Amino acid sequence: MRTVRTYSDIIKIKMHNETTQQYNGYAVRPSAHRLPDGSFSSNLVLERNGRARAEGRYQFYSLDYFASEEQALQYSTRWARHWVDTRG
């Protein structure tokens, strides 16, 4: 059986995918995970450019929780910039 996806379903799937941004020497990959209660967990992967993968990779899960996926992604991005600016 083949599932037909609507445009809004495709947008939702794309938002779950990680997008990579560059910020002050780091690859920033914010993501959001939908929880059973309908809220979204904000998550983040930071990778220092030019470093060995394990050495320069930082993963943060459930930084905070939000009512929308967009809010969770925006928070992850802001949190990443603050982390890089204060510790990078």
N, CA, C and O atoms as a Tinker XYZ file with bonds, in Angstrom:
   352  protein
     1  N      0.835000   -1.182000    0.000000    73     2
     2  CA     0.000000    0.000000    0.000000    64     1     3
     3  C      0.883000    1.250000    0.000000    63     2     4     5
     4  O      1.815000    1.348000    0.799000    81     3
     5  N      0.610000    2.161000   -0.848000    73     3     6
     6  CA     1.384000    3.392000   -0.973000    64     5     7
     7  C      0.692000    4.531000   -0.227000    63     6     8     9
     8  O     -0.519000    4.722000   -0.334000    81     7
     9  N      1.489000    5.275000    0.527000    73     7    10
    10  CA     0.957000    6.411000    1.267000    64     9    11
    11  C      1.103000    7.673000    0.430000    63    10    12    13
    12  O      2.179000    7.956000   -0.096000    81    11
    13  N      0.030000    8.420000    0.310000    73    11    14
    14  CA     0.057000    9.684000   -0.407000    64    13    15
    15  C      0.259000   10.790000    0.622000    63    14    16    17
    16  O     -0.477000   10.879000    1.604000    81    15
    17  N      1.248000   11.617000    0.393000    73    15    18
    18  CA     1.554000   12.703000    1.324000    64    17    19
    19  C      1.097000   14.033000    0.756000    63    18    20    21
    20  O      1.266000   14.320000   -0.429000    81    19
    21  N      0.520000   14.827000    1.624000    73    19    22
    22  CA     0.094000   16.165000    1.229000    64    21    23
    23  C      1.268000   17.126000    1.371000    63    22    24    25
    24  O      2.299000   16.780000    1.948000    81    23
    25  N      1.103000   18.325000    0.845000    73    23    26
    26  CA     2.150000   19.341000    0.945000    64    25    27
    27  C      2.485000   19.628000    2.407000    63    26    28    29
    28  O      3.660000   19.748000    2.753000    81    27
    29  N      1.477000   19.739000    3.270000    73    27    30
    30  CA     1.749000   20.031000    4.687000    64    29    31
    31  C      2.510000   18.891000    5.351000    63    30    32    33
    32  O      3.338000   19.135000    6.229000    81    31
    33  N      2.244000   17.648000    4.947000    73    31    34
    34  CA     3.006000   16.510000    5.480000    64    33    35
    35  C      4.466000   16.606000    5.073000    63    34    36    37
    36  O      5.352000   16.316000    5.878000    81    35
    37  N      4.729000   17.007000    3.842000    73    35    38
    38  CA     6.104000   17.131000    3.358000    64    37    39
    39  C      6.832000   18.221000    4.134000    63    38    40    41
    40  O      7.991000   18.045000    4.510000    81    39
    41  N      6.164000   19.340000    4.376000    73    39    42
    42  CA     6.771000   20.423000    5.151000    64    41    43
    43  C      7.115000   19.927000    6.548000    63    42    44    45
    44  O      8.202000   20.215000    7.050000    81    43
    45  N      6.220000   19.194000    7.182000    73    43    46
    46  CA     6.477000   18.668000    8.523000    64    45    47
    47  C      7.674000   17.730000    8.515000    63    46    48    49
    48  O      8.509000   17.783000    9.418000    81    47
    49  N      7.765000   16.883000    7.515000    73    47    50
    50  CA     8.894000   15.958000    7.414000    64    49    51
    51  C     10.188000   16.746000    7.257000    63    50    52    53
    52  O     11.189000   16.418000    7.894000    81    51
    53  N     10.187000   17.768000    6.429000    73    51    54
    54  CA    11.388000   18.575000    6.229000    64    53    55
    55  C     11.804000   19.265000    7.519000    63    54    56    57
    56  O     12.997000   19.393000    7.792000    81    55
    57  N     10.848000   19.708000    8.308000    73    55    58
    58  CA    11.201000   20.396000    9.538000    64    57    59
    59  C     11.841000   19.444000   10.537000    63    58    60    61
    60  O     12.659000   19.868000   11.353000    81    59
    61  N     11.482000   18.157000   10.487000    73    59    62
    62  CA    12.109000   17.184000   11.371000    64    61    63
    63  C     13.550000   16.916000   10.948000    63    62    64    65
    64  O     14.381000   16.550000   11.780000    81    63
    65  N     13.851000   17.092000    9.675000    73    63    66
    66  CA    15.217000   16.898000    9.200000    64    65    67
    67  C     16.102000   18.000000    9.750000    63    66    68    69
    68  O     15.668000   19.135000    9.952000    81    67
    69  N     17.335000   17.642000    9.983000    73    67    70
    70  CA    18.286000   18.624000   10.482000    64    69    71
    71  C     18.742000   19.525000    9.340000    63    70    72    73
    72  O     18.948000   19.071000    8.215000    81    71
    73  N     18.891000   20.782000    9.647000    73    71    74
    74  CA    19.480000   21.716000    8.702000    64    73    75
    75  C     20.796000   22.189000    9.302000    63    74    76    77
    76  O     20.886000   22.421000   10.507000    81    75
    77  N     21.800000   22.331000    8.473000    73    75    78
    78  CA    23.112000   22.732000    8.962000    64    77    79
    79  C     23.352000   24.199000    8.654000    63    78    80    81
    80  O     23.144000   24.658000    7.531000    81    79
    81  N     23.793000   24.921000    9.666000    73    79    82
    82  CA    24.179000   26.319000    9.531000    64    81    83
    83  C     25.615000   26.430000   10.016000    63    82    84    85
    84  O     26.047000   25.632000   10.848000    81    83
    85  N     26.349000   27.388000    9.521000    73    83    86
    86  CA    27.712000   27.640000    9.991000    64    85    87
    87  C     27.690000   28.848000   10.915000    63    86    88    89
    88  O     27.062000   29.863000   10.612000    81    87
    89  N     28.383000   28.729000   12.049000    73    87    90
    90  CA    28.454000   29.850000   12.982000    64    89    91
    91  C     29.789000   29.831000   13.717000    63    90    92    93
    92  O     30.065000   28.899000   14.472000    81    91
    93  N     30.608000   30.837000   13.506000    73    91    94
    94  CA    31.893000   31.023000   14.199000    64    93    95
    95  C     32.721000   29.741000   14.318000    63    94    96    97
    96  O     33.202000   29.400000   15.399000    81    95
    97  N     32.876000   29.047000   13.208000    73    95    98
    98  CA    33.728000   27.861000   13.194000    64    97    99
    99  C     33.041000   26.566000   13.577000    63    98   100   101
   100  O     33.707000   25.543000   13.737000    81    99
   101  N     31.733000   26.584000   13.726000    73    99   102
   102  CA    30.972000   25.386000   14.075000    64   101   103
   103  C     29.883000   25.127000   13.042000    63   102   104   105
   104  O     29.280000   26.056000   12.505000    81   103
   105  N     29.645000   23.850000   12.777000    73   103   106
   106  CA    28.450000   23.442000   12.049000    64   105   107
   107  C     27.365000   23.284000   13.109000    63   106   108   109
   108  O     27.539000   22.545000   14.078000    81   107
   109  N     26.256000   23.975000   12.924000    73   107   110
   110  CA    25.156000   23.979000   13.891000    64   109   111
   111  C     23.984000   23.234000   13.264000    63   110   112   113
   112  O     23.504000   23.613000   12.195000    81   111
   113  N     23.518000   22.167000   13.934000    73   111   114
   114  CA    22.400000   21.376000   13.435000    64   113   115
   115  C     21.291000   21.294000   14.490000    63   114   116   117
   116  O     21.274000   20.374000   15.308000    81   115
   117  N     20.370000   22.257000   14.465000    73   115   118
   118  CA    19.238000   22.186000   15.383000    64   117   119
   119  C     18.224000   21.159000   14.883000    63   118   120   121
   120  O     18.083000   20.952000   13.677000    81   119
   121  N     17.532000   20.530000   15.800000    73   119   122
   122  CA    16.462000   19.615000   15.415000    64   121   123
   123  C     15.396000   19.628000   16.500000    63   122   124   125
   124  O     15.637000   20.073000   17.622000    81   123
   125  N     14.216000   19.135000   16.149000    73   123   126
   126  CA    13.105000   19.059000   17.094000    64   125   127
   127  C     12.524000   17.660000   17.025000    63   126   128   129
   128  O     12.460000   17.045000   15.961000    81   127
   129  N     12.105000   17.176000   18.170000    73   127   130
   130  CA    11.522000   15.836000   18.250000    64   129   131
   131  C     10.135000   15.954000   18.868000    63   130   132   133
   132  O      9.969000   16.496000   19.960000    81   131
   133  N      9.143000   15.436000   18.149000    73   131   134
   134  CA     7.765000   15.486000   18.667000    64   133   135
   135  C      7.593000   14.427000   19.750000    63   134   136   137
   136  O      7.960000   13.266000   19.565000    81   135
   137  N      7.041000   14.835000   20.861000    73   135   138
   138  CA     6.820000   13.947000   21.995000    64   137   139
   139  C      5.378000   13.444000   22.006000    63   138   140   141
   140  O      4.514000   14.034000   21.356000    81   139
   141  N      5.108000   12.360000   22.735000    73   139   142
   142  CA     3.755000   11.794000   22.750000    64   141   143
   143  C      2.664000   12.782000   23.173000    63   142   144   145
   144  O      1.517000   12.650000   22.745000    81   143
   145  N      3.003000   13.760000   23.999000    73   143   146
   146  CA     1.993000   14.735000   24.435000    64   145   147
   147  C      1.771000   15.853000   23.418000    63   146   148   149
   148  O      0.965000   16.753000   23.653000    81   147
   149  N      2.485000   15.800000   22.281000    73   147   150
   150  CA     2.324000   16.798000   21.225000    64   149   151
   151  C      3.302000   17.953000   21.311000    63   150   152   153
   152  O      3.372000   18.770000   20.392000    81   151
   153  N      4.052000   18.038000   22.387000    73   151   154
   154  CA     5.060000   19.094000   22.500000    64   153   155
   155  C      6.314000   18.689000   21.726000    63   154   156   157
   156  O      6.423000   17.559000   21.251000    81   155
   157  N      7.253000   19.620000   21.605000    73   155   158
   158  CA     8.483000   19.369000   20.861000    64   157   159
   159  C      9.691000   19.616000   21.742000    63   158   160   161
   160  O      9.776000   20.624000   22.443000    81   159
   161  N     10.612000   18.690000   21.695000    73   159   162
   162  CA    11.884000   18.804000   22.402000    64   161   163
   163  C     12.892000   19.458000   21.466000    63   162   164   165
   164  O     13.008000   19.063000   20.305000    81   163
   165  N     13.618000   20.451000   21.961000    73   163   166
   166  CA    14.649000   21.091000   21.136000    64   165   167
   167  C     15.978000   20.376000   21.362000    63   166   168   169
   168  O     16.387000   20.145000   22.500000    81   167
   169  N     16.640000   20.033000   20.270000    73   167   170
   170  CA    17.888000   19.276000   20.301000    64   169   171
   171  C     18.917000   19.974000   19.424000    63   170   172   173
   172  O     18.585000   20.846000   18.620000    81   171
   173  N     20.174000   19.573000   19.594000    73   171   174
   174  CA    21.233000   20.278000   18.888000    64   173   175
   175  C     22.482000   19.414000   18.760000    63   174   176   177
   176  O     22.848000   18.692000   19.688000    81   175
   177  N     23.125000   19.494000   17.607000    73   175   178
   178  CA    24.453000   18.919000   17.398000    64   177   179
   179  C     25.353000   20.053000   16.919000    63   178   180   181
   180  O     25.015000   20.775000   15.982000    81   179
   181  N     26.499000   20.198000   17.571000    73   179   182
   182  CA    27.517000   21.173000   17.180000    64   181   183
   183  C     28.773000   20.419000   16.792000    63   182   184   185
   184  O     29.192000   19.505000   17.503000    81   183
   185  N     29.376000   20.787000   15.679000    73   183   186
   186  CA    30.645000   20.185000   15.262000    64   185   187
   187  C     31.622000   21.297000   14.924000    63   186   188   189
   188  O     31.341000   22.166000   14.098000    81   187
   189  N     32.768000   21.252000   15.572000    73   187   190
   190  CA    33.813000   22.249000   15.308000    64   189   191
   191  C     34.430000   21.948000   13.957000    63   190   192   193
   192  O     34.865000   20.823000   13.711000    81   191
   193  N     34.474000   22.932000   13.085000    73   191   194
   194  CA    35.055000   22.752000   11.753000    64   193   195
   195  C     36.535000   22.426000   11.865000    63   194   196   197
   196  O     37.258000   23.039000   12.650000    81   195
   197  N     36.981000   21.454000   11.072000    73   195   198
   198  CA    38.394000   21.114000   11.013000    64   197   199
   199  C     38.884000   20.206000   12.123000    63   198   200   201
   200  O     40.082000   19.931000   12.182000    81   199
   201  N     38.032000   19.731000   12.995000    73   199   202
   202  CA    38.435000   18.833000   14.078000    64   201   203
   203  C     38.019000   17.409000   13.750000    63   202   204   205
   204  O     37.123000   17.177000   12.938000    81   203
   205  N     38.690000   16.456000   14.402000    73   203   206
   206  CA    38.268000   15.066000   14.271000    64   205   207
   207  C     36.825000   14.976000   14.751000    63   206   208   209
   208  O     36.438000   15.654000   15.702000    81   207
   209  N     36.051000   14.157000   14.106000    73   207   210
   210  CA    34.610000   14.107000   14.368000    64   209   211
   211  C     34.281000   13.935000   15.856000    63   210   212   213
   212  O     33.487000   14.703000   16.400000    81   211
   213  N     34.871000   12.951000   16.513000    73   211   214
   214  CA    34.549000   12.691000   17.919000    64   213   215
   215  C     35.062000   13.810000   18.827000    63   214   216   217
   216  O     34.420000   14.147000   19.822000    81   215
   217  N     36.205000   14.378000   18.488000    73   215   218
   218  CA    36.828000   15.402000   19.326000    64   217   219
   219  C     36.047000   16.710000   19.338000    63   218   220   221
   220  O     35.949000   17.364000   20.376000    81   219
   221  N     35.502000   17.089000   18.213000    73   219   222
   222  CA    34.842000   18.383000   18.111000    64   221   223
   223  C     33.338000   18.308000   17.972000    63   222   224   225
   224  O     32.718000   19.244000   17.466000    81   223
   225  N     32.731000   17.205000   18.414000    73   223   226
   226  CA    31.282000   17.018000   18.269000    64   225   227
   227  C     30.607000   17.076000   19.636000    63   226   228   229
   228  O     31.016000   16.400000   20.581000    81   227
   229  N     29.565000   17.898000   19.718000    73   227   230
   230  CA    28.802000   18.048000   20.954000    64   229   231
   231  C     27.330000   17.826000   20.641000    63   230   232   233
   232  O     26.801000   18.403000   19.690000    81   231
   233  N     26.667000   16.995000   21.435000    73   231   234
   234  CA    25.250000   16.707000   21.235000    64   233   235
   235  C     24.468000   17.117000   22.480000    63   234   236   237
   236  O     24.861000   16.802000   23.603000    81   235
   237  N     23.369000   17.815000   22.268000    73   235   238
   238  CA    22.525000   18.281000   23.360000    64   237   239
   239  C     21.086000   17.862000   23.063000    63   238   240   241
   240  O     20.553000   18.153000   21.993000    81   239
   241  N     20.473000   17.185000   24.012000    73   239   242
   242  CA    19.103000   16.703000   23.835000    64   241   243
   243  C     18.192000   17.332000   24.878000    63   242   244   245
   244  O     18.590000   17.567000   26.019000    81   243
   245  N     16.974000   17.596000   24.463000    73   243   246
   246  CA    15.943000   18.133000   25.357000    64   245   247
   247  C     16.422000   19.386000   26.083000    63   246   248   249
   248  O     16.359000   19.482000   27.308000    81   247
   249  N     16.900000   20.336000   25.297000    73   247   250
   250  CA    17.323000   21.616000   25.868000    64   249   251
   251  C     16.155000   22.314000   26.554000    63   250   252   253
   252  O     16.317000   22.960000   27.590000    81   251
   253  N     14.979000   22.171000   25.957000    73   251   254
   254  CA    13.749000   22.717000   26.519000    64   253   255
   255  C     12.594000   22.145000   25.697000    63   254   256   257
   256  O     12.815000   21.428000   24.721000    81   255
   257  N     11.370000   22.465000   26.094000    73   255   258
   258  CA    10.183000   21.914000   25.439000    64   257   259
   259  C      9.273000   23.049000   24.989000    63   258   260   261
   260  O      9.148000   24.073000   25.660000    81   259
   261  N      8.629000   22.837000   23.818000    73   259   262
   262  CA     7.839000   23.902000   23.213000    64   261   263
   263  C      6.555000   23.354000   22.614000    63   262   264   265
   264  O      6.435000   22.160000   22.340000    81   263
   265  N      5.592000   24.255000   22.417000    73   263   266
   266  CA     4.311000   23.882000   21.830000    64   265   267
   267  C      4.420000   23.648000   20.324000    63   266   268   269
   268  O      3.629000   22.893000   19.758000    81   267
   269  N      5.396000   24.292000   19.668000    73   267   270
   270  CA     5.526000   24.122000   18.216000    64   269   271
   271  C      6.946000   23.709000   17.838000    63   270   272   273
   272  O      7.910000   23.972000   18.557000    81   271
   273  N      7.034000   23.066000   16.707000    73   271   274
   274  CA     8.329000   22.629000   16.183000    64   273   275
   275  C      9.203000   23.833000   15.838000    63   274   276   277
   276  O     10.408000   23.829000   16.094000    81   275
   277  N      8.596000   24.847000   15.262000    73   275   278
   278  CA     9.346000   26.049000   14.891000    64   277   279
   279  C      9.986000   26.709000   16.118000    63   278   280   281
   280  O     11.142000   27.130000   16.069000    81   279
   281  N      9.230000   26.796000   17.211000    73   279   282
   282  CA     9.778000   27.375000   18.443000    64   281   283
   283  C     10.964000   26.558000   18.950000    63   282   284   285
   284  O     11.967000   27.120000   19.389000    81   283
   285  N     10.847000   25.239000   18.890000    73   283   286
   286  CA    11.929000   24.363000   19.357000    64   285   287
   287  C     13.181000   24.543000   18.510000    63   286   288   289
   288  O     14.287000   24.598000   19.047000    81   287
   289  N     13.020000   24.634000   17.194000    73   287   290
   290  CA    14.164000   24.824000   16.304000    64   289   291
   291  C     14.821000   26.185000   16.520000    63   290   292   293
   292  O     16.047000   26.292000   16.538000    81   291
   293  N     14.014000   27.206000   16.681000    73   291   294
   294  CA    14.559000   28.548000   16.922000    64   293   295
   295  C     15.331000   28.592000   18.235000    63   294   296   297
   296  O     16.393000   29.209000   18.314000    81   295
   297  N     14.803000   27.945000   19.253000    73   295   298
   298  CA    15.488000   27.925000   20.544000    64   297   299
   299  C     16.829000   27.207000   20.427000    63   298   300   301
   300  O     17.837000   27.683000   20.950000    81   299
   301  N     16.846000   26.059000   19.741000    73   299   302
   302  CA    18.098000   25.313000   19.567000    64   301   303
   303  C     19.150000   26.168000   18.876000    63   302   304   305
   304  O     20.323000   26.135000   19.250000    81   303
   305  N     18.740000   26.928000   17.878000    73   303   306
   306  CA    19.670000   27.792000   17.151000    64   305   307
   307  C     20.204000   28.908000   18.051000    63   306   308   309
   308  O     21.405000   29.176000   18.061000    81   307
   309  N     19.318000   29.553000   18.800000    73   307   310
   310  CA    19.763000   30.610000   19.730000    64   309   311
   311  C     20.692000   30.042000   20.799000    63   310   312   313
   312  O     21.706000   30.653000   21.137000    81   311
   313  N     20.341000   28.871000   21.327000    73   311   314
   314  CA    21.137000   28.228000   22.370000    64   313   315
   315  C     22.533000   27.903000   21.833000    63   314   316   317
   316  O     23.529000   28.090000   22.532000    81   315
   317  N     22.602000   27.415000   20.593000    73   315   318
   318  CA    23.887000   27.084000   19.967000    64   317   319
   319  C     24.771000   28.321000   19.858000    63   318   320   321
   320  O     25.954000   28.270000   20.194000    81   319
   321  N     24.212000   29.412000   19.399000    73   319   322
   322  CA    25.001000   30.641000   19.253000    64   321   323
   323  C     25.522000   31.130000   20.600000    63   322   324   325
   324  O     26.665000   31.574000   20.709000    81   323
   325  N     24.685000   31.048000   21.611000    73   323   326
   326  CA    25.122000   31.450000   22.948000    64   325   327
   327  C     26.250000   30.535000   23.434000    63   326   328   329
   328  O     27.239000   31.016000   23.986000    81   327
   329  N     26.110000   29.236000   23.236000    73   327   330
   330  CA    27.129000   28.272000   23.662000    64   329   331
   331  C     28.454000   28.554000   22.961000    63   330   332   333
   332  O     29.501000   28.601000   23.606000    81   331
   333  N     28.412000   28.742000   21.654000    73   331   334
   334  CA    29.637000   29.023000   20.894000    64   333   335
   335  C     30.254000   30.342000   21.355000    63   334   336   337
   336  O     31.468000   30.423000   21.544000    81   335
   337  N     29.445000   31.357000   21.536000    73   335   338
   338  CA    29.963000   32.669000   21.939000    64   337   339
   339  C     30.598000   32.648000   23.328000    63   338   340   341
   340  O     31.542000   33.397000   23.580000    81   339
   341  N     30.104000   31.815000   24.225000    73   339   342
   342  CA    30.619000   31.802000   25.598000    64   341   343
   343  C     31.664000   30.722000   25.851000    63   342   344   345
   344  O     32.427000   30.821000   26.812000    81   343
   345  N     31.714000   29.681000   24.998000    73   343   346
   346  CA    32.649000   28.580000   25.233000    64   345   347
   347  C     33.526000   28.238000   24.042000    63   346   348   349
   348  O     34.587000   27.634000   24.196000    81   347
   349  N     33.073000   28.633000   22.832000    73   347   350
   350  CA    33.686000   28.214000   21.590000    64   349   351
   351  C     35.136000   28.434000   21.489000    63   350   352
   352  O     35.740000   28.108000   20.467000    81   351
